[in-house]
Amino acid sequence: MSEKVYPVSGDWAKRAWVDQAKYQAMYADSVKDPASFWGEQGKRIDWIKPYTKVKDVSYAPGAVSIKWFEDGQTNVALNCVDRHLATRGDQTAIIWEGDDPNESKLITYRQLHEEVCRFANVLKAHGVKKGDRVTIYLPMIPEAAYAMLACARVGAIHSIVFGGFSPDSLASRIEDAASAVVITADEGLRGGRKVPLKANVDAAADKVDCLKTVLVVRRTGGSIAMKEGRDVWYDEAAAKASTDCPVEPMNAEDPLFLLYTSGSTGKPKGVVHTTGGYLVYAAMTHQYVFDYHYGDVYWCTADVGWVTGHSYIVYGPLANGATTLMFEGIPTYPSISRFWDVVDKHKVNIFYTAPTAIRSLMAAGEEPVKKTSRASLRLLGSVGEPINPEAWEWYYRVVGDNRCPIVDTWWQTETGGILISPLPGATAQKPGSATLPFFGVQPQVVDAEGKVLEGPCEGNLVIADSWPGQMRTVYGDHQRFMETYFATYPNKYFTGDGCRRDADGYYWITGRVDDVINVSGHRMGTAEVESALVAHPKVSEAAVVGYPHDIKGQGIYAYVTLMTGEEPTEALRKELVTWVRKEIGPIASPDLIQFAPGLPKTRSGKIMRRILRKIAEDEFGSLGDTSTLADPGVVNDLIDNRQNKR
Ligand code: 6R9
């Protein structure tokens, strides 16, 4: 691992919100007396009724309960929209850049207010009330932000499903949330290709009972089926709606959104985030980590279907009165210079993307970057997976012209906002390290028995105490919440990540230690892919592991045992890939499928994934103890028939 250090420049230390001395002092305060620290920070948002209690948290086994600002009342839309009208109504809130480079628009805070109110009134007209769950399945168009904020305005709980998920995945999320309303578009547009969103909703609708209304935003104008009595064109409904809609006062702990995410077992779980603490945390991290100053143009390239889009395209930036760029397209369309063309077109100052994007652009060389100016860039960010030092260096040197600090931000859907990251005016960077904890965050490294390790060490990453942006529960299943995150190491939040801490106290995230893999920054439970595979009539058993992939970080490697009599053909291999895409979505496509007559199992029948991982990683020289296998012979067959990479 690289031990190169990039110190904070004098200019940065001077102009940033936080320099090193301030970071150290504020951090010490934040962990010494969290209630008083967050009591102050809570004031960064407007409250309808001020809170008197700040923190009420228990991580106790079997009784986990997390509450912040619990007797306060506020509304997220009030904070992200209305409160900016007096001071910056005519400032651009959202810069929208379409898939087609000739299509873009600027939306001011005043326009955002009108659009959100209009959308909120359409929701109300279709019976949406406080506490109802609304599923959003939209492309990256401004209506996605309007819809989110409209839900917040009327007190409805949104559940966004990424447009790359299949009808089946969408259906199970609609069902779990018991949504009566889905918001979608006729079609999405990505890289010049159409995504059949409405058709997917139609297919999902056949599988659920709860769905009553589908609001359809017109995006491409492509022809789609509209079902009488259920489907409503959004533009027609909006034309009749008023642009005046009062905000619903919400308790700080009322849910703001659900977001389904993959774990090591079972179906994806609905991560629940609430109102007050989440917004305070998203806003504060956005200001300090990205060193956001009024007037800066900020661009996060994520999709609103992921938590990064929630916290750092919509809620954090808009709570701060920022100008946030929303991009509909992909980095390689119409050319591989697209990101940098957009940076130049809109004079982007702060740019936040994922290592997988950097690695794929890196593969095309420097020229497509160097032919653009990028003079407006001041700060770069990374999120979603560990960034390898080579990609970090390239990002720094080629994209940032050796001028822009990089904030490598470690966090999770569950954490609501960034927990470990450099602050650009305060923290010297080391390529590949997420560096130091944000205010109020107390990371610890524990060994397998849960012993807290001191000094430089390597082990599992836990967080010892709560922060306001933390998830509160799994939707409808608090027991699962407690078991997943608080049972492995009692009285601590278990992240599922492994990590190393060096002699400077810097954290280096080494990746998941559970059966979750990270493919192009997308979280995937190996169990989900396995259950999709075994649902195929010709498959009797499947085991899925990750393997190192140059661009995606990890690729999906599937070992498949066929039903007796089925032939392991190339055609079947292709069929299985298509099958998984249909069951879960394109992001879950297996990269490699190995037909295996048998899987390595213990005598009690447990698949030994450790061995399968080693074979997939090409490290079969170090398989470890195989003596407990029921049939040690299967291992040789697996090695002989392993699939080639890349
Ligand atoms: C925000 C987001 C969470 C998992 C997390 C970890 C990995 C995210 C990282 C990182 C190393 C970083 N991860 N950021 N690993 N360095 N800067 O990505 O949420 O989709 O829930 O994924 O992603 O393994 O546990 P989510």
mmCIF file of N, CA, C and O in Angstrom, residues 345-380:
data_model
loop_
_atom_site.group_PDB
_atom_site.id
_atom_site.type_symbol
_atom_site.label_atom_id
_atom_site.label_comp_id
_atom_site.label_asym_id
_atom_site.label_seq_id
_atom_site.Cartn_x
_atom_site.Cartn_y
_atom_site.Cartn_z
ATOM 1 N N LYS A 345 -18.489 22.947 -19.088
ATOM 2 C CA LYS A 345 -19.729 23.618 -19.490
ATOM 3 C C LYS A 345 -20.366 24.356 -18.314
ATOM 4 O O LYS A 345 -20.817 25.482 -18.448
ATOM 5 N N HIS A 346 -20.393 23.715 -17.145
ATOM 6 C CA HIS A 346 -21.088 24.322 -15.996
ATOM 7 C C HIS A 346 -20.130 24.874 -14.943
ATOM 8 O O HIS A 346 -20.554 25.244 -13.859
ATOM 9 N N LYS A 347 -18.843 24.901 -15.273
ATOM 10 C CA LYS A 347 -17.822 25.443 -14.350
ATOM 11 C C LYS A 347 -17.925 24.803 -12.967
ATOM 12 O O LYS A 347 -18.076 25.475 -11.933
ATOM 13 N N VAL A 348 -17.844 23.479 -12.979
ATOM 14 C CA VAL A 348 -17.969 22.716 -11.729
ATOM 15 C C VAL A 348 -16.722 22.919 -10.856
ATOM 16 O O VAL A 348 -15.595 22.831 -11.338
ATOM 17 N N ASN A 349 -16.949 23.196 -9.567
ATOM 18 C CA ASN A 349 -15.841 23.400 -8.629
ATOM 19 C C ASN A 349 -15.517 22.153 -7.814
ATOM 20 O O ASN A 349 -14.374 21.931 -7.425
ATOM 21 N N ILE A 350 -16.574 21.381 -7.499
ATOM 22 C CA ILE A 350 -16.404 20.219 -6.628
ATOM 23 C C ILE A 350 -16.991 19.017 -7.355
ATOM 24 O O ILE A 350 -18.145 19.070 -7.802
ATOM 25 N N PHE A 351 -16.215 17.958 -7.491
ATOM 26 C CA PHE A 351 -16.619 16.813 -8.304
ATOM 27 C C PHE A 351 -16.472 15.537 -7.481
ATOM 28 O O PHE A 351 -15.399 15.258 -6.938
ATOM 29 N N TYR A 352 -17.546 14.762 -7.402
ATOM 30 C CA TYR A 352 -17.595 13.595 -6.500
ATOM 31 C C TYR A 352 -18.040 12.387 -7.305
ATOM 32 O O TYR A 352 -19.136 12.382 -7.854
ATOM 33 N N THR A 353 -17.183 11.359 -7.414
ATOM 34 C CA THR A 353 -17.547 10.196 -8.218
ATOM 35 C C THR A 353 -17.041 8.906 -7.566
ATOM 36 O O THR A 353 -16.599 8.922 -6.417
ATOM 37 N N ALA A 354 -17.112 7.794 -8.298
ATOM 38 C CA ALA A 354 -16.761 6.490 -7.742
ATOM 39 C C ALA A 354 -15.481 5.946 -8.373
ATOM 40 O O ALA A 354 -15.205 6.204 -9.546
ATOM 41 N N PRO A 355 -14.707 5.166 -7.625
ATOM 42 C CA PRO A 355 -13.467 4.597 -8.166
ATOM 43 C C PRO A 355 -13.673 3.805 -9.457
ATOM 44 O O PRO A 355 -12.824 3.860 -10.343
ATOM 45 N N THR A 356 -14.809 3.105 -9.579
ATOM 46 C CA THR A 356 -15.012 2.305 -10.792
ATOM 47 C C THR A 356 -15.047 3.203 -12.028
ATOM 48 O O THR A 356 -14.513 2.856 -13.083
ATOM 49 N N ALA A 357 -15.644 4.390 -11.900
ATOM 50 C CA ALA A 357 -15.678 5.334 -13.024
ATOM 51 C C ALA A 357 -14.260 5.812 -13.332
ATOM 52 O O ALA A 357 -13.853 5.884 -14.498
ATOM 53 N N ILE A 358 -13.515 6.105 -12.283
ATOM 54 C CA ILE A 358 -12.148 6.578 -12.499
ATOM 55 C C ILE A 358 -11.315 5.501 -13.202
ATOM 56 O O ILE A 358 -10.613 5.777 -14.171
ATOM 57 N N ARG A 359 -11.444 4.261 -12.734
ATOM 58 C CA ARG A 359 -10.653 3.188 -13.355
ATOM 59 C C ARG A 359 -11.029 2.976 -14.812
ATOM 60 O O ARG A 359 -10.168 2.739 -15.657
ATOM 61 N N SER A 360 -12.322 3.080 -15.132
ATOM 62 C CA SER A 360 -12.684 2.830 -16.527
ATOM 63 C C SER A 360 -12.211 3.984 -17.414
ATOM 64 O O SER A 360 -11.791 3.762 -18.540
ATOM 65 N N LEU A 361 -12.228 5.224 -16.890
ATOM 66 C CA LEU A 361 -11.738 6.349 -17.694
ATOM 67 C C LEU A 361 -10.215 6.288 -17.836
ATOM 68 O O LEU A 361 -9.650 6.624 -18.878
ATOM 69 N N MET A 362 -9.582 5.827 -16.770
ATOM 70 C CA MET A 362 -8.138 5.688 -16.756
ATOM 71 C C MET A 362 -7.682 4.730 -17.869
ATOM 72 O O MET A 362 -6.642 4.944 -18.504
ATOM 73 N N ALA A 363 -8.496 3.708 -18.110
ATOM 74 C CA ALA A 363 -8.146 2.710 -19.119
ATOM 75 C C ALA A 363 -8.085 3.332 -20.511
ATOM 76 O O ALA A 363 -7.429 2.808 -21.407
ATOM 77 N N ALA A 364 -8.756 4.481 -20.715
ATOM 78 C CA ALA A 364 -8.756 5.124 -22.031
ATOM 79 C C ALA A 364 -7.624 6.138 -22.176
ATOM 80 O O ALA A 364 -7.516 6.831 -23.194
ATOM 81 N N GLY A 365 -6.803 6.273 -21.157
ATOM 82 C CA GLY A 365 -5.636 7.147 -21.268
ATOM 83 C C GLY A 365 -5.915 8.590 -20.874
ATOM 84 O O GLY A 365 -7.036 8.958 -20.525
ATOM 85 N N GLU A 366 -4.873 9.431 -20.972
ATOM 86 C CA GLU A 366 -4.965 10.800 -20.463
ATOM 87 C C GLU A 366 -5.587 11.778 -21.447
ATOM 88 O O GLU A 366 -6.160 12.784 -21.051
ATOM 89 N N GLU A 367 -5.430 11.478 -22.725
ATOM 90 C CA GLU A 367 -5.786 12.476 -23.743
ATOM 91 C C GLU A 367 -7.230 12.975 -23.648
ATOM 92 O O GLU A 367 -7.469 14.189 -23.680
ATOM 93 N N PRO A 368 -8.221 12.069 -23.478
ATOM 94 C CA PRO A 368 -9.604 12.561 -23.392
ATOM 95 C C PRO A 368 -9.837 13.491 -22.194
ATOM 96 O O PRO A 368 -10.763 14.301 -22.196
ATOM 97 N N VAL A 369 -8.994 13.397 -21.184
ATOM 98 C CA VAL A 369 -9.103 14.306 -20.039
ATOM 99 C C VAL A 369 -8.348 15.590 -20.354
ATOM 100 O O VAL A 369 -8.865 16.700 -20.208
ATOM 101 N N LYS A 370 -7.117 15.417 -20.812
ATOM 102 C CA LYS A 370 -6.222 16.562 -20.988
ATOM 103 C C LYS A 370 -6.715 17.557 -22.032
ATOM 104 O O LYS A 370 -6.350 18.728 -22.003
ATOM 105 N N LYS A 371 -7.524 17.080 -22.962
ATOM 106 C CA LYS A 371 -7.999 18.040 -23.981
ATOM 107 C C LYS A 371 -9.101 18.953 -23.437
ATOM 108 O O LYS A 371 -9.571 19.844 -24.126
ATOM 109 N N THR A 372 -9.524 18.748 -22.206
ATOM 110 C CA THR A 372 -10.508 19.650 -21.587
ATOM 111 C C THR A 372 -9.787 20.560 -20.605
ATOM 112 O O THR A 372 -8.650 20.288 -20.208
ATOM 113 N N SER A 373 -10.449 21.641 -20.178
ATOM 114 C CA SER A 373 -9.777 22.610 -19.313
ATOM 115 C C SER A 373 -9.767 22.192 -17.842
ATOM 116 O O SER A 373 -8.730 22.104 -17.210
ATOM 117 N N ARG A 374 -10.943 21.949 -17.262
ATOM 118 C CA ARG A 374 -11.108 21.590 -15.849
ATOM 119 C C ARG A 374 -10.555 22.639 -14.892
ATOM 120 O O ARG A 374 -10.313 22.361 -13.717
ATOM 121 N N ALA A 375 -10.357 23.882 -15.399
ATOM 122 C CA ALA A 375 -9.754 24.920 -14.564
ATOM 123 C C ALA A 375 -10.647 25.281 -13.380
ATOM 124 O O ALA A 375 -10.176 25.798 -12.369
ATOM 125 N N SER A 376 -11.959 25.040 -13.510
ATOM 126 C CA SER A 376 -12.873 25.407 -12.413
ATOM 127 C C SER A 376 -12.761 24.459 -11.218
ATOM 128 O O SER A 376 -13.147 24.796 -10.101
ATOM 129 N N LEU A 377 -12.223 23.250 -11.437
ATOM 130 C CA LEU A 377 -12.193 22.248 -10.361
ATOM 131 C C LEU A 377 -11.314 22.681 -9.197
ATOM 132 O O LEU A 377 -10.192 23.176 -9.393
ATOM 133 N N ARG A 378 -11.827 22.456 -7.998
ATOM 134 C CA ARG A 378 -11.043 22.789 -6.813
ATOM 135 C C ARG A 378 -10.852 21.572 -5.902
ATOM 136 O O ARG A 378 -9.871 21.449 -5.205
ATOM 137 N N LEU A 379 -11.880 20.698 -5.905
ATOM 138 C CA LEU A 379 -11.854 19.565 -4.983
ATOM 139 C C LEU A 379 -12.436 18.338 -5.676
ATOM 140 O O LEU A 379 -13.408 18.443 -6.428
ATOM 141 N N LEU A 380 -11.841 17.169 -5.406
ATOM 142 C CA LEU A 380 -12.339 15.917 -5.966
ATOM 143 C C LEU A 380 -12.736 14.983 -4.834
ATOM 144 O O LEU A 380 -12.143 15.030 -3.757
#
